[in-house]
Short mmCIF file of C-alpha atoms and ligand atoms in Angstrom, two decimals:
data_model
loop_
_atom_site.label_atom_id
_atom_site.label_comp_id
_atom_site.label_asym_id
_atom_site.label_seq_id
_atom_site.Cartn_x
_atom_site.Cartn_y
_atom_site.Cartn_z
CA MET A 7 114.99 163.53 36.62
CA LYS A 8 118.50 163.75 38.58
CA LYS A 9 117.65 166.35 40.84
CA LEU A 10 114.28 164.51 41.70
CA PHE A 11 116.27 161.45 42.12
CA TRP A 12 118.89 163.04 44.64
CA SER A 13 116.00 164.35 46.66
CA PHE A 14 114.19 161.39 46.96
CA SER A 15 117.78 159.48 48.09
CA LEU A 16 118.29 162.46 50.65
CA LEU A 17 114.47 161.70 51.81
CA ALA A 18 115.32 158.00 52.31
CA THR A 19 118.50 158.71 54.03
CA LEU A 20 116.96 160.82 56.58
CA LEU A 21 113.91 158.65 56.96
CA THR A 22 116.23 155.56 57.81
CA GLY A 23 118.30 157.76 60.73
CA CYS A 24 120.90 159.07 58.41
CA GLY A 25 121.92 155.72 57.35
CA LYS A 26 122.79 154.80 61.27
CA GLN A 27 120.76 151.64 61.72
CA ASN A 28 122.87 150.24 58.52
CA ASP A 29 126.08 150.62 60.34
CA MET A 30 124.94 148.48 63.13
CA ILE A 31 124.56 144.84 63.34
CA LYS A 32 121.90 144.08 65.80
CA VAL A 33 122.08 141.36 68.32
CA GLY A 34 118.84 140.79 70.55
CA GLU A 35 119.40 139.39 74.31
CA PHE A 36 116.66 137.83 76.72
CA ALA A 37 117.57 137.07 79.88
CA SER A 38 115.91 137.40 83.54
CA LEU A 39 117.58 140.67 84.81
CA THR A 40 114.37 140.69 87.34
CA GLY A 41 112.38 138.09 89.61
CA LYS A 42 113.22 134.83 91.28
CA GLU A 43 116.55 134.04 89.18
CA ALA A 44 117.40 137.75 88.50
CA THR A 45 121.37 136.98 89.07
CA PHE A 46 121.09 134.53 86.28
CA GLY A 47 120.08 137.07 83.98
CA GLN A 48 122.47 140.12 85.65
CA SER A 49 125.50 137.75 85.31
CA SER A 50 124.60 136.87 81.64
CA HIS A 51 123.92 140.31 80.72
CA GLU A 52 127.33 141.36 82.10
CA GLY A 53 129.21 138.68 79.83
CA THR A 54 127.37 139.25 76.93
CA SER A 55 127.82 143.22 77.42
CA LEU A 56 131.69 142.84 78.08
CA ALA A 57 132.13 140.69 74.64
CA ILE A 58 130.08 142.68 72.62
CA GLU A 59 132.30 145.70 73.71
CA GLU A 60 135.48 143.84 73.27
CA ILE A 61 134.37 142.79 69.53
CA ASN A 62 133.43 146.47 68.95
CA THR A 63 136.65 147.67 70.42
CA ALA A 64 138.62 145.47 68.06
CA GLY A 65 136.54 146.74 65.13
CA GLY A 66 133.36 145.02 65.14
CA VAL A 67 132.27 142.36 62.55
CA LEU A 68 132.41 142.66 58.91
CA GLY A 69 133.24 146.44 59.25
CA LYS A 70 130.27 147.21 61.37
CA LYS A 71 129.74 147.66 65.30
CA LEU A 72 127.28 145.24 67.45
CA GLU A 73 124.31 146.77 68.91
CA LEU A 74 123.10 144.61 72.00
CA LEU A 75 119.21 145.05 72.39
CA THR A 76 118.27 143.60 76.15
CA GLU A 77 114.61 142.50 77.25
CA ASP A 78 114.19 141.15 80.55
CA THR A 79 111.94 138.13 80.90
CA GLN A 80 111.04 139.04 84.86
CA SER A 81 112.29 134.98 85.43
CA LYS A 82 108.32 134.50 84.25
CA ALA A 83 106.89 131.96 82.04
CA GLY A 84 105.04 133.93 78.96
CA GLU A 85 107.93 136.71 79.01
CA PRO A 86 110.24 135.27 76.73
CA ALA A 87 107.85 134.53 73.90
CA THR A 88 106.66 138.62 74.19
CA VAL A 89 109.97 140.08 74.35
CA VAL A 90 111.54 137.63 71.82
CA ASN A 91 108.63 138.65 69.45
CA LYS A 92 109.52 142.24 69.64
CA LEU A 93 113.31 141.72 69.10
CA ILE A 94 112.94 140.13 65.78
CA SER A 95 109.52 141.92 64.57
CA ARG A 96 110.34 145.37 66.15
CA ASP A 97 113.90 145.64 66.29
CA GLY A 98 115.02 143.36 63.67
CA VAL A 99 117.94 141.34 65.46
CA VAL A 100 120.07 139.40 63.24
CA ALA A 101 120.27 136.47 65.87
CA VAL A 102 119.19 136.18 69.61
CA LEU A 103 121.35 135.08 72.90
CA GLY A 104 119.58 133.51 75.48
CA GLU A 105 117.85 132.37 77.65
CA VAL A 106 119.69 130.64 81.00
CA ALA A 107 116.27 128.63 82.40
CA SER A 108 115.76 126.04 79.87
CA SER A 109 111.96 126.64 80.11
CA ARG A 110 112.47 129.83 79.07
CA SER A 111 114.54 129.06 76.10
CA LEU A 112 112.17 126.37 75.15
CA GLU A 113 109.54 128.75 75.06
CA ALA A 114 111.39 131.38 72.54
CA ALA A 115 112.82 128.66 70.68
CA PRO A 116 109.96 128.13 68.05
CA ILE A 117 109.46 131.69 67.19
CA CYS A 118 113.30 131.81 66.52
CA GLN A 119 113.00 129.26 64.56
CA GLN A 120 109.91 130.32 62.49
CA ASN A 121 111.14 133.50 61.82
CA LYS A 122 115.00 131.95 60.94
CA ILE A 123 116.53 134.07 63.50
CA PRO A 124 119.37 132.15 65.13
CA MET A 125 119.30 131.59 68.74
CA ILE A 126 122.25 130.80 71.25
CA SER A 127 121.46 129.77 74.69
CA PRO A 128 124.55 130.50 76.89
CA SER A 129 123.43 127.73 79.34
CA SER A 130 120.15 126.11 78.94
CA THR A 131 121.42 122.40 79.42
CA ASN A 132 117.82 120.61 78.90
CA PRO A 133 118.65 118.61 75.60
CA LYS A 134 115.14 119.74 74.25
CA VAL A 135 116.33 123.32 73.87
CA THR A 136 118.43 122.69 70.48
CA GLU A 137 115.59 120.00 69.61
CA SER A 138 113.31 122.94 69.04
CA GLY A 139 114.98 123.00 65.54
CA ASP A 140 118.14 123.97 63.31
CA TYR A 141 118.39 127.41 63.96
CA ILE A 142 118.86 126.85 67.64
CA PHE A 143 122.33 126.31 69.36
CA ARG A 144 123.68 126.57 72.67
CA VAL A 145 127.17 127.00 73.90
CA CYS A 146 127.08 124.71 77.01
CA PHE A 147 127.04 120.90 78.10
CA ILE A 148 123.21 119.12 78.31
CA ASP A 149 122.14 117.25 81.22
CA PRO A 150 122.41 113.82 80.39
CA PHE A 151 126.16 114.53 80.98
CA GLN A 152 125.67 116.67 84.18
CA GLY A 153 123.55 114.29 85.59
CA THR A 154 125.98 111.39 85.13
CA VAL A 155 128.88 113.53 86.56
CA MET A 156 126.85 114.08 89.77
CA ALA A 157 125.40 110.62 89.83
CA ASN A 158 129.00 109.49 89.67
CA PHE A 159 130.09 111.93 92.19
CA ALA A 160 127.42 110.85 94.69
CA THR A 161 128.59 107.29 94.31
CA LYS A 162 132.20 107.78 94.40
CA THR A 163 132.93 110.81 96.26
CA LEU A 164 130.25 110.56 98.72
CA LYS A 165 129.96 107.16 99.04
CA ALA A 166 126.57 107.29 98.80
CA LYS A 167 124.26 103.88 98.06
CA LYS A 168 120.53 105.74 98.81
CA ILE A 169 119.85 108.73 97.78
CA ALA A 170 116.74 111.04 97.83
CA VAL A 171 115.40 113.14 94.48
CA PHE A 172 113.74 116.42 95.29
CA THR A 173 112.40 117.91 91.92
CA ASP A 174 110.88 121.38 90.87
CA ALA A 175 107.79 120.13 88.90
CA LYS A 176 107.62 123.37 86.90
CA SER A 177 110.95 123.50 85.34
CA ASP A 178 111.93 121.28 82.49
CA TYR A 179 115.87 121.65 83.52
CA SER A 180 114.68 120.09 86.74
CA LYS A 181 112.94 117.10 85.56
CA GLY A 182 115.02 116.37 82.95
CA LEU A 183 118.28 116.20 85.37
CA ALA A 184 116.46 114.51 87.92
CA LYS A 185 115.97 111.91 85.40
CA PHE A 186 119.29 111.89 83.87
CA PHE A 187 120.35 111.64 87.61
CA LYS A 188 118.34 108.60 88.34
CA ASP A 189 119.35 106.62 85.42
CA GLN A 190 123.19 106.80 85.82
CA PHE A 191 122.76 106.37 90.13
CA THR A 192 120.68 103.52 89.73
CA ALA A 193 123.17 102.06 87.22
CA ASN A 194 125.65 102.83 89.66
CA GLY A 195 124.17 100.33 91.75
CA GLY A 196 122.51 103.16 94.13
CA THR A 197 119.00 103.23 95.08
CA ILE A 198 116.54 106.14 95.02
CA THR A 199 114.64 105.74 98.21
CA ALA A 200 112.25 109.10 97.60
CA GLU A 201 111.09 111.44 94.61
CA LEU A 202 109.15 114.31 95.46
CA ASP A 203 108.62 117.35 93.95
CA TYR A 204 107.89 121.38 94.68
CA ASN A 205 106.84 123.87 92.54
CA GLY A 206 109.57 126.68 92.06
CA GLY A 207 108.62 129.66 94.30
CA ASP A 208 107.28 127.52 97.10
CA LYS A 209 107.83 128.59 100.45
CA ASP A 210 107.63 125.71 102.90
CA PHE A 211 109.28 122.62 101.81
CA LYS A 212 108.99 120.80 104.96
CA ALA A 213 106.26 118.28 104.29
CA GLN A 214 108.61 116.73 101.42
CA LEU A 215 111.40 116.94 103.36
CA THR A 216 109.97 115.04 106.32
CA ALA A 217 108.90 112.51 103.91
CA ILE A 218 112.55 112.31 102.43
CA LYS A 219 114.09 112.20 106.23
CA ALA A 220 111.87 109.19 106.86
CA THR A 221 113.54 107.32 104.09
CA SER A 222 117.03 107.60 105.61
CA PRO A 223 118.83 108.65 102.57
CA ASP A 224 122.52 109.00 102.63
CA GLY A 225 122.22 112.54 100.36
CA VAL A 226 119.69 114.70 98.75
CA PHE A 227 119.76 115.71 95.21
CA VAL A 228 118.14 118.72 94.32
CA PRO A 229 118.08 119.62 90.61
CA GLY A 230 116.76 123.22 91.22
CA TYR A 231 117.42 126.98 91.05
CA TYR A 232 119.32 128.81 93.86
CA THR A 233 115.99 130.81 95.45
CA ASP A 234 114.28 127.46 96.22
CA VAL A 235 117.60 125.26 96.84
CA ALA A 236 118.69 127.90 99.67
CA ILE A 237 114.84 127.89 101.90
CA ILE A 238 115.17 124.04 101.26
CA CYS A 239 118.68 123.64 102.68
CA ILE A 240 117.35 126.00 105.55
CA GLN A 241 114.06 124.13 106.41
CA ALA A 242 115.81 120.33 106.15
CA LYS A 243 118.63 121.85 108.87
CA GLN A 244 115.45 122.88 110.87
CA LEU A 245 114.00 119.54 110.39
CA GLY A 246 117.21 117.67 111.73
CA LEU A 247 117.76 116.33 107.71
CA ASN A 248 121.84 116.67 108.00
CA VAL A 249 123.08 114.72 105.06
CA PRO A 250 124.64 115.88 102.31
CA PHE A 251 122.70 117.99 99.86
CA PHE A 252 123.93 118.45 96.15
CA GLY A 253 122.93 119.61 92.79
CA GLY A 254 123.76 121.02 89.52
CA ASP A 255 124.19 124.29 87.78
CA GLY A 256 120.91 125.86 88.80
CA TRP A 257 122.51 126.21 92.45
CA GLU A 258 125.28 128.75 91.05
CA SER A 259 124.38 132.63 92.52
CA GLU A 260 125.65 134.78 95.18
CA LYS A 261 122.26 134.38 96.58
CA LEU A 262 122.40 130.87 97.15
CA VAL A 263 125.30 131.85 100.26
CA GLU A 264 123.84 135.02 100.92
CA ILE A 265 120.02 133.52 101.93
CA GLY A 266 121.07 129.86 103.04
CA LYS A 267 124.13 131.00 105.08
CA GLU A 268 125.33 128.23 107.13
CA ALA A 269 122.53 125.61 105.83
CA VAL A 270 124.25 125.54 102.79
CA GLU A 271 127.85 125.14 104.05
CA GLY A 272 128.95 121.92 102.70
CA THR A 273 126.71 121.43 99.70
CA TYR A 274 128.27 120.61 96.28
CA PHE A 275 127.30 121.23 92.84
CA SER A 276 128.32 120.95 89.11
CA THR A 277 128.48 123.77 86.94
CA HIS A 278 130.25 125.18 83.44
CA TYR A 279 133.51 127.13 84.80
CA HIS A 280 135.11 128.60 88.02
CA SER A 281 137.12 131.29 87.62
CA ASP A 282 140.01 130.19 89.46
CA VAL A 283 140.74 127.40 86.48
CA GLY A 284 140.93 127.44 83.23
CA SER A 285 143.20 128.50 79.91
CA ALA A 286 145.02 132.07 79.50
CA LYS A 287 141.99 132.84 77.57
CA SER A 288 140.05 132.30 81.09
CA LYS A 289 142.62 134.49 83.40
CA SER A 290 142.01 137.48 80.66
CA PHE A 291 138.60 137.18 80.99
CA VAL A 292 138.63 137.33 84.62
CA ALA A 293 141.08 140.44 84.56
CA ASN A 294 139.12 142.40 82.15
CA TYR A 295 135.70 141.41 83.62
CA LYS A 296 136.99 142.43 87.12
CA LYS A 297 138.09 145.70 85.59
CA ARG A 298 134.81 146.52 83.96
CA PHE A 299 132.58 145.23 86.90
CA ASN A 300 133.84 147.11 89.94
CA GLY A 301 136.12 143.82 90.94
CA LYS A 302 133.72 141.48 90.58
CA THR A 303 134.44 138.10 90.23
CA PRO A 304 132.85 136.61 87.04
CA ASP A 305 130.52 133.25 87.43
CA ALA A 306 129.75 130.54 85.26
CA LEU A 307 126.68 132.46 83.74
CA SER A 308 128.78 135.17 82.73
CA ALA A 309 131.67 132.99 81.41
CA CYS A 310 128.72 131.05 79.05
CA ALA A 311 127.26 134.31 77.66
CA TYR A 312 130.45 135.93 77.01
CA ASP A 313 131.22 132.70 75.11
CA SER A 314 127.95 132.82 73.48
CA ALA A 315 128.33 136.03 71.89
CA PHE A 316 131.71 135.46 70.68
CA VAL A 317 130.62 132.09 69.16
CA LEU A 318 128.02 134.52 67.23
CA ALA A 319 130.33 136.91 66.21
CA ASP A 320 132.94 134.39 64.77
CA ALA A 321 129.63 132.78 62.72
CA ILE A 322 128.72 136.04 61.59
CA LYS A 323 132.64 136.73 60.03
CA ARG A 324 132.61 133.31 58.60
CA ALA A 325 129.33 133.82 57.03
CA GLY A 326 130.62 136.87 55.55
CA SER A 327 126.75 138.03 56.14
CA THR A 328 124.14 138.33 58.70
CA GLU A 329 121.40 136.82 56.96
CA GLY A 330 119.68 134.06 59.14
CA LEU A 331 120.40 130.99 56.81
CA LYS A 332 124.14 131.59 56.38
CA VAL A 333 124.76 132.66 60.22
CA ARG A 334 123.10 129.26 60.94
CA ASP A 335 125.29 127.46 58.61
CA ALA A 336 128.36 129.30 59.91
CA LEU A 337 127.29 128.82 63.44
CA ALA A 338 126.78 124.67 62.90
CA ALA A 339 130.32 124.51 61.52
CA THR A 340 132.01 125.96 64.54
CA LYS A 341 134.95 124.05 65.16
CA GLY A 342 137.90 124.17 67.66
CA LEU A 343 137.03 127.96 69.10
CA GLU A 344 138.83 128.88 71.89
CA ALA A 345 136.28 130.23 74.27
CA VAL A 346 136.43 131.17 78.02
CA THR A 347 134.42 127.95 79.09
CA GLY A 348 136.68 125.50 76.96
CA THR A 349 136.89 124.47 73.24
CA ILE A 350 133.77 124.91 71.47
CA THR A 351 132.99 122.60 68.41
CA ILE A 352 129.02 122.03 67.59
CA ASN A 353 128.02 119.04 66.87
CA GLU A 354 125.38 117.52 64.86
CA LYS A 355 122.70 118.34 67.37
CA ARG A 356 123.82 121.96 67.85
CA ASP A 357 125.37 121.35 70.87
CA PRO A 358 129.09 121.18 72.15
CA VAL A 359 130.42 119.06 74.31
CA LYS A 360 132.45 120.44 77.32
CA ALA A 361 133.89 119.71 80.71
CA ALA A 362 131.75 120.13 84.00
CA VAL A 363 133.42 121.35 87.31
CA ILE A 364 132.24 120.44 90.63
CA LEU A 365 132.03 123.09 93.23
CA LYS A 366 132.00 122.66 96.95
CA VAL A 367 130.32 125.53 99.41
CA GLU A 368 132.94 126.55 102.03
CA ASN A 369 133.14 129.29 104.22
CA GLY A 370 130.06 130.79 101.97
CA LYS A 371 132.82 130.69 98.84
CA TYR A 372 132.51 128.39 95.82
CA LYS A 373 135.53 126.16 96.31
CA TYR A 374 136.69 124.29 92.92
CA LEU A 375 136.93 120.80 93.40
CA GLU A 376 137.55 118.68 90.24
CA THR A 377 136.98 119.34 86.55
CA VAL A 378 135.19 116.51 84.84
CA ASN A 379 135.85 115.75 81.06
CA PRO A 380 133.25 114.01 79.15
N1 LIG B 15 121.26 125.24 83.27
C1 LIG B 15 120.35 125.87 83.60
C2 LIG B 15 119.02 125.41 82.78
O1 LIG B 15 118.92 124.81 81.84
C3 LIG B 15 120.40 127.17 83.93
C4 LIG B 15 121.85 127.33 84.45
C5 LIG B 15 123.07 127.63 83.90
C6 LIG B 15 121.34 127.94 85.73
C7 LIG B 15 123.95 127.71 84.68
C8 LIG B 15 122.76 128.33 86.36
C9 LIG B 15 124.15 128.23 85.88
O2 LIG B 15 117.84 125.89 83.24
#
């Protein structure tokens, strides 16, 4: 009997890969590593990877190492659901980190919620993301704040009275941010001269830009993603629409200046972080990131993703468990966590309240202008 028991347990051990799986805590990540918004996923993945490596070097969590399993959403609708289902059902991850684009986070959130697997978006700012359910968190500010920040910037700094808004009709992020911007800008006494739409991935924006030009705005607010924004700025210049263009965090990519060149000079956008400013925590992050990624300077996406992994590790430690409900409860109780992008306290809506930074494109670089506190 005893002998039989031992051979069974030996067999069981062999079948589960010598117990190796039990020594690792699996964390899923879904990101746009390829496609239209590839730099979002690539920057995020670097931030997440660095955090996981540092956590493991420091001994891991609950005596175990974290194993990061990354899936590519290809910047496409439809992929988030497929890959997050895979991460949960096939791989058995204990939590999911991602996505950047709000529409893609919104697609995956109900799946995490249904499976009671906590999801943390590093940088999706549309309010609806965390409204998807009580297992869905984020570590960045939300767009009612970001829209207000840029509306006040338009009124106070640009001294603009009339603004045109050009929105990506396919993006929840763009539609939300456009609305929050308009609400505050009109509350400031400003006028919206034109509201026009495009579809992310379009190549010709001239018809809408011509219509915008006809309304003689003082500036144009484009709450879009960098690939479209760069082309929009180029075509605006070609049409002689020489007023300031400005937008939100979706502009942040080294590709914006690579594609847009002089057409994006003198534009402005708000985002979550700039490597020139910040705490001691931020400075050591920049140094470690540069060491790890061949001298590359981290952007806001890397910083937010890095923070998302630390927020998760901190919650698993406090939960003393990787069980979904316990990790969820610990995430909801996150308080005063010193992170790279600021201090993170998760509120009752599962969002933190954090500052924004405003950057100006100057000589092909992103120059820090100011920090706006909530
Ligand atoms: N906030 C954007 C969204 O919700 C994503 C984004 C974050 C893009 C940070 C760039 C930088 O879709």
